[in-house]
Amino acid sequence: MTFTPHGKNLIAGEWEASEKTFASQPAHGDAHDFSVGTVEQVDKACKAAEEAFWSYGYSSREDRAKFLETIADEIEARADAITEIGTSESGLPEARLQGERGRTSGQLRMFASHIRKGDYLDKRHDDAMPDRQPMPRPDLKMVQRPIGPVAVFGASNFPLAFSTAGGDTASALAAGCPVVVRGHPAHPGTGEIIADAIAAAVKACNVHPGVFSLIQGNGHDIGQALVQHPLITAVGFTGSLGGGRALYDLCAQRPTPIPFFGELGSINPMFVLPEAVAARGEAMGKAWAGSLTMGAGQFCTNPAIALVMEGSEGDAFVKAAVDALAEVGEQIMLTDGIASAFRKGSERVASHGSVQELIGTACETRNAKPYLFETTGDAWLLNEDLAEEVFGPLGIVVRVKDEAQLLDIAKNLEGQLTCTLHMDDGDKALAGKLVPILERKAGRILANGFPTGVEVCDAMVHGGPYPASTNFGATSVGTLAIRRFLRPVCYQNIPVGLVPEF
């Protein structure tokens, strides 16, 4: 199946063009023109979403589950075309796109199964006690209910799993909330073909067409109009700290503020503990290099920082990482803008007099090779900007002088998506001191692994204290993600038949 984008925006079931267009910038293959969405189209999509909510928000869990499964089926029916346009636009290898497509359809099916079970409703019932003294108690029923239309922003680094039909869209639709997606300009053709799959599912399941819209563009005005539209009740976002914070502030400044669920950035520190590094430092250093450069380092869970004690055992870990990274060839980055930001971030780190460059390379195109730097624990604690995320294959080894400094560094960390402990049995006492600190810093704590694989399952948490995300009580991966788009409602003495789900 060959797919040629038509470049229109999907507004409540209709493909609409606009006068202004922008051209895609594929890693390889042909560029295509796409309509830039208008404020009027945003308004039309949001009003259609509100209209759809009155039926879709009150539809049965079984109907919504079938809708999610049909979207997954329609995505799989376009598998080859999705891979073709996705690899062209992003430069990601075919295997990566195929795996990501499976993850996208898989999480749609996971949410279908999840809502069928009904546990997410968190239903609670206190029977009436009319004879209770000194006052009777009313009948009280509580259930989670969908909040209304949701705005979703596609992510640059995951053209499928975190974009048009990704986790934010899947969880919002599962909750009963219509979705308006702001497509990411890095992969507009991929967004279009996924939107086409959703539109086909809308027709097949006879769902109100306002349940989903896709608006493309390469500027900021459409995103601003979307988050400020009075009918939007929440926003899901994956992207940069600067862009996310700007949208977060807009949400807070609305006459009626709304929640902004932003996953923004993380350096995902690894604590390489003494017994582990002594026993297998070389193997861990080599494995770290592989995780650090996976997908050209363009994962929000990229483990950019390795905290290693001073000493010869740590030297072996660092040497193994250097040797492995030296063998890594150029990798294409997702966009020219990301490549440019990577170069600037690398230059910022290298400019510190306290930082030693272990692996350096010239990156003047969209291609990138890894950087590795080393600094001391003292310098790390004195230079806060070393802890700023550099999106790409860049790592920093922090040589720590003792356990006290390691704990001090842990306590001074900002919020993270992940923290990792590389440990052996002899490290348990030190790990026991770290875990209470790290659980206040991160949404996911790992032992003896690497965080670049995010399992899609019930127990996963992909979020953390700011700046990892803007809402520390939420996750964008896993079935708990549905709770972002629900709110509890208590029904007091409401007759049977009028309380949803009871």
Short mmCIF file of C-alpha atoms in Angstrom, two decimals:
data_model
loop_
_atom_site.label_atom_id
_atom_site.label_comp_id
_atom_site.label_asym_id
_atom_site.label_seq_id
_atom_site.Cartn_x
_atom_site.Cartn_y
_atom_site.Cartn_z
CA MET A 1 0.00 0.00 0.00
CA THR A 2 1.55 3.30 -1.11
CA PHE A 3 0.47 6.41 0.74
CA THR A 4 0.70 9.93 -0.66
CA PRO A 5 -0.43 12.59 1.84
CA HIS A 6 -3.11 15.01 0.68
CA GLY A 7 -2.06 17.53 3.31
CA LYS A 8 -5.47 18.43 4.73
CA ASN A 9 -6.65 18.73 8.33
CA LEU A 10 -9.27 16.34 9.70
CA ILE A 11 -12.00 18.41 11.33
CA ALA A 12 -14.86 16.36 12.78
CA GLY A 13 -14.89 13.79 9.98
CA GLU A 14 -14.12 16.13 7.08
CA TRP A 15 -10.73 16.73 5.46
CA GLU A 16 -10.27 20.48 5.11
CA ALA A 17 -7.54 22.47 3.38
CA SER A 18 -6.41 25.98 4.24
CA GLU A 19 -4.74 28.74 2.27
CA LYS A 20 -1.42 28.61 4.10
CA THR A 21 0.79 25.50 3.82
CA PHE A 22 4.12 24.23 5.12
CA ALA A 23 6.45 21.62 3.62
CA SER A 24 7.58 18.55 5.51
CA GLN A 25 11.31 18.02 5.98
CA PRO A 26 11.81 14.28 5.62
CA ALA A 27 15.06 12.55 6.48
CA HIS A 28 14.84 10.94 3.04
CA GLY A 29 12.28 10.72 0.26
CA ASP A 30 9.87 13.32 -1.06
CA ALA A 31 8.66 16.35 0.86
CA HIS A 32 4.94 17.12 0.88
CA ASP A 33 2.86 20.23 1.51
CA PHE A 34 0.44 20.35 4.42
CA SER A 35 -2.28 22.81 5.31
CA VAL A 36 -1.57 25.01 8.29
CA GLY A 37 -4.54 24.83 10.61
CA THR A 38 -6.46 27.98 11.37
CA VAL A 39 -7.96 29.37 14.55
CA GLU A 40 -11.35 28.91 12.92
CA GLN A 41 -10.64 25.21 12.40
CA VAL A 42 -9.58 24.90 16.03
CA ASP A 43 -12.88 26.44 17.09
CA LYS A 44 -14.84 24.14 14.77
CA ALA A 45 -13.00 21.04 16.03
CA CYS A 46 -13.50 21.96 19.69
CA LYS A 47 -17.20 22.68 19.24
CA ALA A 48 -17.64 19.37 17.42
CA ALA A 49 -15.78 17.61 20.25
CA GLU A 50 -18.12 19.15 22.81
CA GLU A 51 -21.12 18.04 20.78
CA ALA A 52 -19.67 14.53 20.49
CA PHE A 53 -19.13 14.35 24.24
CA TRP A 54 -22.87 14.28 24.93
CA SER A 55 -23.10 10.91 23.21
CA TYR A 56 -19.57 9.50 23.38
CA GLY A 57 -19.03 10.47 27.03
CA TYR A 58 -22.16 8.54 27.96
CA SER A 59 -21.63 5.56 25.67
CA SER A 60 -21.16 2.09 27.10
CA ARG A 61 -17.74 0.80 28.04
CA GLU A 62 -18.22 -2.02 25.54
CA ASP A 63 -18.90 0.40 22.70
CA ARG A 64 -15.82 2.43 23.54
CA ALA A 65 -13.72 -0.71 23.82
CA LYS A 66 -14.84 -1.86 20.38
CA PHE A 67 -14.03 1.60 19.00
CA LEU A 68 -10.49 1.46 20.40
CA GLU A 69 -10.00 -2.03 18.98
CA THR A 70 -11.28 -0.91 15.60
CA ILE A 71 -8.78 1.96 15.57
CA ALA A 72 -6.04 -0.58 16.28
CA ASP A 73 -7.30 -2.79 13.44
CA GLU A 74 -7.37 0.15 11.02
CA ILE A 75 -3.81 1.10 11.98
CA GLU A 76 -2.60 -2.44 11.36
CA ALA A 77 -4.42 -2.48 8.02
CA ARG A 78 -2.15 0.41 6.97
CA ALA A 79 1.01 -1.13 8.42
CA ASP A 80 3.31 -0.99 5.40
CA ALA A 81 2.25 2.52 4.41
CA ILE A 82 2.74 3.76 7.97
CA THR A 83 6.24 2.32 8.06
CA GLU A 84 7.08 3.86 4.69
CA ILE A 85 5.98 7.40 5.52
CA GLY A 86 7.20 7.17 9.13
CA THR A 87 10.74 6.14 8.22
CA SER A 88 10.88 8.77 5.48
CA GLU A 89 9.87 11.61 7.78
CA SER A 90 11.73 10.62 10.94
CA GLY A 91 14.79 8.76 9.68
CA LEU A 92 14.04 6.01 12.19
CA PRO A 93 14.74 2.45 10.99
CA GLU A 94 11.92 0.23 9.77
CA ALA A 95 12.22 -2.13 12.74
CA ARG A 96 11.76 0.75 15.16
CA LEU A 97 8.63 1.99 13.34
CA GLN A 98 7.20 -1.51 13.18
CA GLY A 99 7.76 -2.00 16.89
CA GLU A 100 6.28 1.39 17.68
CA ARG A 101 3.23 0.64 15.56
CA GLY A 102 2.73 -2.55 17.54
CA ARG A 103 3.04 -0.60 20.75
CA THR A 104 0.47 1.93 19.50
CA SER A 105 -2.14 -0.63 18.55
CA GLY A 106 -1.26 -2.66 21.65
CA GLN A 107 -2.00 0.17 24.06
CA LEU A 108 -5.30 0.87 22.32
CA ARG A 109 -6.25 -2.77 22.91
CA MET A 110 -4.90 -2.61 26.46
CA PHE A 111 -7.23 0.29 27.27
CA ALA A 112 -10.12 -1.55 25.64
CA SER A 113 -9.52 -4.46 27.99
CA HIS A 114 -9.02 -2.12 30.93
CA ILE A 115 -12.33 -0.29 30.61
CA ARG A 116 -14.24 -3.55 30.05
CA LYS A 117 -13.13 -4.65 33.52
CA GLY A 118 -14.50 -1.44 35.04
CA ASP A 119 -12.03 -1.23 37.94
CA TYR A 120 -10.89 2.23 36.78
CA LEU A 121 -14.30 3.63 37.78
CA ASP A 122 -13.30 3.26 41.46
CA LYS A 123 -16.95 2.91 42.41
CA ARG A 124 -17.83 3.45 46.07
CA HIS A 125 -21.22 3.19 47.76
CA ASP A 126 -22.30 4.14 51.27
CA ASP A 127 -25.84 2.93 51.92
CA ALA A 128 -28.36 5.28 53.45
CA MET A 129 -28.75 5.11 57.24
CA PRO A 130 -32.11 6.78 57.84
CA ASP A 131 -32.25 5.78 61.50
CA ARG A 132 -28.77 6.97 62.42
CA GLN A 133 -28.63 9.38 65.37
CA PRO A 134 -28.23 12.25 65.82
CA MET A 135 -28.59 12.66 62.03
CA PRO A 136 -29.49 10.20 59.28
CA ARG A 137 -26.96 9.46 56.53
CA PRO A 138 -27.98 9.80 52.86
CA ASP A 139 -27.30 7.24 50.17
CA LEU A 140 -23.95 8.14 48.56
CA LYS A 141 -22.48 6.74 45.37
CA MET A 142 -19.15 7.81 43.87
CA VAL A 143 -17.82 7.02 40.39
CA GLN A 144 -15.19 8.42 38.05
CA ARG A 145 -16.64 10.33 35.10
CA PRO A 146 -15.04 11.70 31.89
CA ILE A 147 -14.13 15.39 31.95
CA GLY A 148 -14.85 16.47 28.35
CA PRO A 149 -12.83 17.34 25.21
CA VAL A 150 -9.06 16.86 25.53
CA ALA A 151 -6.25 18.48 23.52
CA VAL A 152 -3.27 16.26 22.67
CA PHE A 153 0.09 17.38 21.30
CA GLY A 154 2.08 14.94 19.20
CA ALA A 155 5.69 14.21 20.19
CA SER A 156 8.68 14.54 17.88
CA ASN A 157 10.53 11.42 19.01
CA PHE A 158 7.63 8.96 18.86
CA PRO A 159 5.67 9.54 15.63
CA LEU A 160 3.23 6.77 16.59
CA ALA A 161 3.21 5.76 20.26
CA PHE A 162 3.15 9.31 21.68
CA SER A 163 1.46 11.14 18.84
CA THR A 164 -1.83 11.06 16.91
CA ALA A 165 -3.20 7.79 18.30
CA GLY A 166 -0.65 7.43 21.08
CA GLY A 167 -1.07 6.94 24.79
CA ASP A 168 -2.68 10.31 25.52
CA THR A 169 -5.28 9.84 22.78
CA ALA A 170 -5.92 6.22 23.70
CA SER A 171 -6.44 6.94 27.39
CA ALA A 172 -8.63 9.98 26.74
CA LEU A 173 -10.86 8.07 24.29
CA ALA A 174 -11.03 5.17 26.74
CA ALA A 175 -12.19 7.55 29.46
CA GLY A 176 -14.98 8.85 27.19
CA CYS A 177 -13.33 12.10 26.16
CA PRO A 178 -13.24 13.35 22.54
CA VAL A 179 -9.77 14.39 21.36
CA VAL A 180 -8.38 17.23 19.26
CA VAL A 181 -4.77 16.50 18.24
CA ARG A 182 -2.22 19.14 17.36
CA GLY A 183 -0.02 17.18 14.96
CA HIS A 184 3.75 17.48 15.24
CA PRO A 185 5.33 19.15 12.18
CA ALA A 186 8.23 16.68 12.22
CA HIS A 187 5.99 13.90 10.90
CA PRO A 188 2.77 15.36 9.43
CA GLY A 189 2.32 12.58 6.87
CA THR A 190 2.50 9.95 9.59
CA GLY A 191 -0.06 11.90 11.58
CA GLU A 192 -2.32 12.10 8.55
CA ILE A 193 -2.37 8.37 7.83
CA ILE A 194 -3.05 7.56 11.50
CA ALA A 195 -5.87 10.12 11.52
CA ASP A 196 -7.26 8.42 8.43
CA ALA A 197 -7.29 5.13 10.37
CA ILE A 198 -9.18 6.77 13.25
CA ALA A 199 -11.66 8.36 10.83
CA ALA A 200 -12.33 4.94 9.31
CA ALA A 201 -12.97 3.52 12.80
CA VAL A 202 -15.34 6.40 13.56
CA LYS A 203 -17.44 5.46 10.52
CA ALA A 204 -17.26 1.73 11.16
CA CYS A 205 -18.44 2.14 14.75
CA ASN A 206 -20.98 4.87 13.99
CA VAL A 207 -19.36 7.24 16.47
CA HIS A 208 -20.01 10.99 16.38
CA PRO A 209 -17.33 12.41 14.03
CA GLY A 210 -16.47 15.17 16.48
CA VAL A 211 -14.83 12.56 18.69
CA PHE A 212 -11.52 13.11 16.88
CA SER A 213 -9.85 15.89 14.91
CA LEU A 214 -6.27 16.43 13.69
CA ILE A 215 -4.93 19.95 13.09
CA GLN A 216 -1.49 20.35 11.53
CA GLY A 217 0.87 23.32 11.51
CA ASN A 218 4.42 24.49 12.07
CA GLY A 219 3.81 27.53 14.28
CA HIS A 220 2.72 28.23 17.85
CA ASP A 221 -0.61 30.01 17.27
CA ILE A 222 -2.65 26.84 16.72
CA GLY A 223 -1.35 25.25 19.90
CA GLN A 224 -2.08 28.40 21.85
CA ALA A 225 -5.60 28.64 20.45
CA LEU A 226 -6.21 25.00 21.30
CA VAL A 227 -5.16 25.11 24.95
CA GLN A 228 -7.03 28.37 25.47
CA HIS A 229 -10.28 27.24 23.86
CA PRO A 230 -12.99 27.33 26.54
CA LEU A 231 -14.34 23.90 25.59
CA ILE A 232 -11.01 22.09 26.12
CA THR A 233 -10.89 20.56 29.60
CA ALA A 234 -7.33 19.12 29.76
CA VAL A 235 -4.13 18.90 27.72
CA GLY A 236 -1.74 16.00 27.13
CA PHE A 237 1.76 16.95 25.98
CA THR A 238 5.14 15.29 25.41
CA GLY A 239 7.99 17.56 24.42
CA SER A 240 10.57 20.10 25.50
CA LEU A 241 10.67 21.84 28.86
CA GLY A 242 10.46 25.28 27.24
CA GLY A 243 7.53 24.48 24.98
CA GLY A 244 5.68 22.55 27.64
CA ARG A 245 6.13 25.22 30.27
CA ALA A 246 4.77 27.88 27.89
CA LEU A 247 1.62 25.83 27.28
CA TYR A 248 1.33 25.00 30.98
CA ASP A 249 1.35 28.70 31.81
CA LEU A 250 -1.34 29.36 29.19
CA CYS A 251 -3.53 26.67 30.75
CA ALA A 252 -3.09 28.23 34.18
CA GLN A 253 -3.86 31.74 32.88
CA ARG A 254 -7.20 30.83 31.32
CA PRO A 255 -10.33 32.30 32.91
CA THR A 256 -11.07 28.70 33.81
CA PRO A 257 -7.70 27.00 34.40
CA ILE A 258 -7.36 23.41 33.20
CA PRO A 259 -4.88 20.62 34.00
CA PHE A 260 -1.82 20.35 31.76
CA PHE A 261 -0.33 16.87 31.75
CA GLY A 262 3.10 17.54 30.32
CA GLU A 263 6.00 15.08 30.12
CA LEU A 264 8.89 17.49 29.69
CA GLY A 265 12.38 16.18 30.28
CA SER A 266 14.73 14.13 32.40
CA ILE A 267 18.41 13.19 32.71
CA ASN A 268 17.57 9.79 34.27
CA PRO A 269 20.64 9.38 36.52
CA MET A 270 22.22 5.99 37.14
CA PHE A 271 23.81 5.26 40.52
CA VAL A 272 26.59 2.79 39.82
CA LEU A 273 27.29 1.39 43.28
CA PRO A 274 30.73 0.18 44.44
CA GLU A 275 30.24 -3.60 44.69
CA ALA A 276 28.49 -3.75 41.32
CA VAL A 277 31.12 -1.71 39.52
CA ALA A 278 33.90 -3.80 41.07
CA ALA A 279 32.27 -7.03 39.91
CA ARG A 280 31.12 -6.05 36.43
CA GLY A 281 32.13 -2.47 35.69
CA GLU A 282 33.36 -3.19 32.18
CA ALA A 283 30.14 -4.93 31.15
CA MET A 284 28.01 -2.14 32.63
CA GLY A 285 30.01 0.55 30.86
CA LYS A 286 29.55 -1.16 27.52
CA ALA A 287 25.83 -1.68 28.14
CA TRP A 288 25.41 1.96 29.15
CA ALA A 289 26.91 3.06 25.83
CA GLY A 290 24.30 0.99 24.01
CA SER A 291 21.44 2.51 25.98
CA LEU A 292 22.85 6.02 25.68
CA THR A 293 22.97 5.86 21.88
CA MET A 294 19.77 3.89 21.26
CA GLY A 295 17.69 5.84 18.75
CA ALA A 296 20.42 8.52 18.62
CA GLY A 297 19.72 9.20 22.30
CA GLN A 298 16.31 10.65 21.45
CA PHE A 299 14.39 9.04 24.28
CA CYS A 300 13.00 10.96 27.23
CA THR A 301 14.28 8.07 29.39
CA ASN A 302 17.83 8.27 28.01
CA PRO A 303 20.22 7.56 30.95
CA ALA A 304 22.43 10.61 30.48
CA ILE A 305 24.19 10.64 33.86
CA ALA A 306 26.31 7.93 35.49
CA LEU A 307 27.33 8.55 39.11
CA VAL A 308 30.42 6.45 39.82
CA MET A 309 32.72 6.37 42.83
CA GLU A 310 36.32 7.46 42.36
CA GLY A 311 38.80 4.59 42.05
CA SER A 312 40.14 1.99 39.66
CA GLU A 313 36.90 0.00 39.48
CA GLY A 314 35.11 3.09 38.25
CA ASP A 315 37.93 3.68 35.76
CA ALA A 316 37.13 0.33 34.13
CA PHE A 317 33.48 1.31 33.77
CA VAL A 318 34.39 4.62 32.13
CA LYS A 319 36.98 3.08 29.80
CA ALA A 320 34.49 0.46 28.61
CA ALA A 321 31.93 3.18 27.88
CA VAL A 322 34.50 5.25 25.99
CA ASP A 323 35.64 2.28 23.91
CA ALA A 324 32.06 1.29 23.06
CA LEU A 325 31.01 4.84 22.16
CA ALA A 326 34.05 5.28 19.93
CA GLU A 327 32.68 2.51 17.71
CA VAL A 328 29.25 4.14 17.25
CA GLY A 329 28.73 5.66 13.83
CA GLU A 330 26.64 8.64 12.83
CA GLN A 331 22.91 8.44 13.46
CA ILE A 332 20.32 10.68 11.87
CA MET A 333 18.33 12.84 14.27
CA LEU A 334 14.62 13.44 14.05
CA THR A 335 14.76 17.04 12.84
CA ASP A 336 17.28 19.72 11.96
CA GLY A 337 16.07 21.66 14.99
CA ILE A 338 16.76 18.77 17.37
CA ALA A 339 20.23 18.32 15.84
CA SER A 340 20.95 22.03 16.29
CA ALA A 341 19.80 21.94 19.93
CA PHE A 342 21.99 18.87 20.51
CA ARG A 343 25.04 20.73 19.21
CA LYS A 344 24.31 23.73 21.42
CA GLY A 345 23.79 21.52 24.46
CA SER A 346 27.06 19.72 23.82
CA GLU A 347 28.89 23.03 23.54
CA ARG A 348 27.33 24.23 26.79
CA VAL A 349 28.54 21.16 28.68
CA ALA A 350 32.01 21.31 27.10
CA SER A 351 32.40 24.98 28.04
CA HIS A 352 32.70 24.16 31.75
CA GLY A 353 36.29 24.24 32.92
CA SER A 354 35.51 21.48 35.39
CA VAL A 355 34.37 19.12 32.63
CA GLN A 356 36.68 16.80 30.69
CA GLU A 357 35.68 15.64 27.21
CA LEU A 358 36.21 11.89 26.83
CA ILE A 359 34.50 11.43 23.47
CA GLY A 360 33.81 14.38 21.19
CA THR A 361 32.79 14.80 17.60
CA ALA A 362 31.78 17.48 15.14
CA CYS A 363 28.05 17.43 14.47
CA GLU A 364 27.20 19.97 11.80
CA THR A 365 24.34 18.23 10.03
CA ARG A 366 21.22 16.30 10.99
CA ASN A 367 23.52 13.37 11.76
CA ALA A 368 25.01 12.99 15.25
CA LYS A 369 27.70 10.97 16.98
CA PRO A 370 27.92 10.52 20.76
CA TYR A 371 29.60 12.77 23.28
CA LEU A 372 30.89 11.63 26.67
CA PHE A 373 32.11 13.96 29.41
CA GLU A 374 33.45 13.49 32.92
CA THR A 375 33.32 15.75 35.96
CA THR A 376 33.62 15.54 39.72
CA GLY A 377 30.91 15.36 42.33
CA ASP A 378 32.05 18.73 43.69
CA ALA A 379 31.73 20.38 40.27
CA TRP A 380 28.34 18.77 39.66
CA LEU A 381 26.94 20.20 42.88
CA LEU A 382 28.26 23.67 42.04
CA ASN A 383 26.99 23.85 38.44
CA GLU A 384 23.23 23.39 38.19
CA ASP A 385 23.19 23.71 34.40
CA LEU A 386 25.10 20.43 34.05
CA ALA A 387 21.84 18.79 35.14
CA GLU A 388 19.89 20.28 32.22
CA GLU A 389 18.76 17.72 29.65
CA VAL A 390 20.63 17.53 26.34
CA PHE A 391 18.35 15.64 23.97
CA GLY A 392 20.59 13.22 22.10
CA PRO A 393 23.47 10.77 22.60
CA LEU A 394 25.35 12.69 25.29
CA GLY A 395 26.49 11.27 28.60
CA ILE A 396 28.20 12.68 31.67
CA VAL A 397 30.17 10.58 34.16
CA VAL A 398 30.17 12.13 37.63
CA ARG A 399 33.02 10.79 39.77
CA VAL A 400 31.84 10.84 43.38
CA LYS A 401 34.31 10.88 46.27
CA ASP A 402 32.27 9.02 48.92
CA GLU A 403 28.84 7.79 50.00
CA ALA A 404 27.99 11.06 51.70
CA GLN A 405 28.48 12.98 48.47
CA LEU A 406 26.48 10.40 46.52
CA LEU A 407 23.54 10.89 48.90
CA ASP A 408 23.97 14.66 48.70
CA ILE A 409 23.78 14.55 44.90
CA ALA A 410 20.67 12.38 45.08
CA LYS A 411 18.98 14.84 47.43
CA ASN A 412 19.81 17.76 45.12
CA LEU A 413 18.33 16.17 41.99
CA GLU A 414 15.33 17.75 40.32
CA GLY A 415 12.35 15.57 39.39
CA GLN A 416 13.14 12.66 37.07
CA LEU A 417 11.24 10.15 34.99
CA THR A 418 13.62 7.42 36.14
CA CYS A 419 16.50 6.71 38.49
CA THR A 420 18.55 3.52 38.23
CA LEU A 421 20.53 1.56 40.81
CA HIS A 422 23.28 -0.71 39.51
CA MET A 423 23.94 -2.85 42.55
CA ASP A 424 25.05 -6.20 43.94
CA ASP A 425 24.14 -7.80 47.26
CA GLY A 426 26.98 -5.95 48.97
CA ASP A 427 25.45 -2.63 47.91
CA LYS A 428 22.11 -3.19 49.65
CA ALA A 429 22.92 -1.01 52.65
CA LEU A 430 23.80 1.97 50.44
CA ALA A 431 20.85 1.25 48.16
CA GLY A 432 18.61 1.24 51.23
CA LYS A 433 19.70 4.81 51.94
CA LEU A 434 19.14 5.88 48.33
CA VAL A 435 15.70 4.40 47.69
CA PRO A 436 13.77 6.71 50.09
CA ILE A 437 15.45 9.68 48.40
CA LEU A 438 14.91 8.46 44.86
CA GLU A 439 11.24 7.65 45.33
CA ARG A 440 10.75 11.36 46.02
CA LYS A 441 12.64 12.24 42.85
CA ALA A 442 11.39 9.83 40.18
CA GLY A 443 8.31 8.06 38.86
CA ARG A 444 10.19 4.82 38.16
CA ILE A 445 13.17 3.31 40.02
CA LEU A 446 15.11 0.51 38.35
CA ALA A 447 17.70 -1.97 39.55
CA ASN A 448 20.34 -3.42 37.24
CA GLY A 449 18.74 -2.35 33.99
CA PHE A 450 18.41 0.60 31.67
CA PRO A 451 15.36 2.86 31.50
CA THR A 452 15.12 3.26 27.71
CA GLY A 453 12.50 0.51 27.46
CA VAL A 454 9.11 1.64 28.82
CA GLU A 455 6.80 -1.34 29.18
CA VAL A 456 3.15 -0.70 28.32
CA CYS A 457 1.29 -2.39 31.17
CA ASP A 458 -0.84 -1.76 34.23
CA ALA A 459 1.95 -0.96 36.69
CA MET A 460 4.07 1.36 34.55
CA VAL A 461 4.59 4.97 35.66
CA HIS A 462 5.96 7.39 33.09
CA GLY A 463 6.03 10.68 34.91
CA GLY A 464 7.62 12.25 37.93
CA PRO A 465 8.07 15.44 39.91
CA TYR A 466 8.66 18.64 37.94
CA PRO A 467 10.42 19.16 35.54
CA ALA A 468 10.04 15.51 34.52
CA SER A 469 6.32 16.21 34.28
CA THR A 470 3.91 18.91 35.34
CA ASN A 471 1.70 16.65 37.44
CA PHE A 472 3.56 14.29 39.76
CA GLY A 473 0.44 12.24 40.46
CA ALA A 474 -0.05 11.22 36.83
CA THR A 475 1.49 8.90 34.26
CA SER A 476 1.35 9.00 30.46
CA VAL A 477 2.03 5.24 30.09
CA GLY A 478 0.11 2.39 31.71
CA THR A 479 -3.55 2.00 32.51
CA LEU A 480 -3.37 4.59 35.31
CA ALA A 481 -3.03 7.17 32.50
CA ILE A 482 -6.81 7.08 32.11
CA ARG A 483 -7.24 8.79 35.48
CA ARG A 484 -5.92 12.06 34.03
CA PHE A 485 -9.14 12.45 32.06
CA LEU A 486 -11.62 11.45 34.76
CA ARG A 487 -12.93 13.14 37.87
CA PRO A 488 -14.88 11.74 40.81
CA VAL A 489 -18.55 12.62 41.12
CA CYS A 490 -20.65 11.83 44.19
CA TYR A 491 -24.40 11.18 43.73
CA GLN A 492 -26.47 11.75 46.85
CA ASN A 493 -29.90 10.13 47.04
CA ILE A 494 -30.06 9.98 43.25
CA PRO A 495 -32.57 7.32 42.13
CA VAL A 496 -31.40 4.06 40.60
CA GLY A 497 -31.04 4.39 36.85
CA LEU A 498 -29.80 7.97 36.94
CA VAL A 499 -26.33 7.22 38.34
CA PRO A 500 -23.93 6.15 35.59
CA GLU A 501 -22.31 2.73 35.94
CA PHE A 502 -24.40 1.75 39.01
#
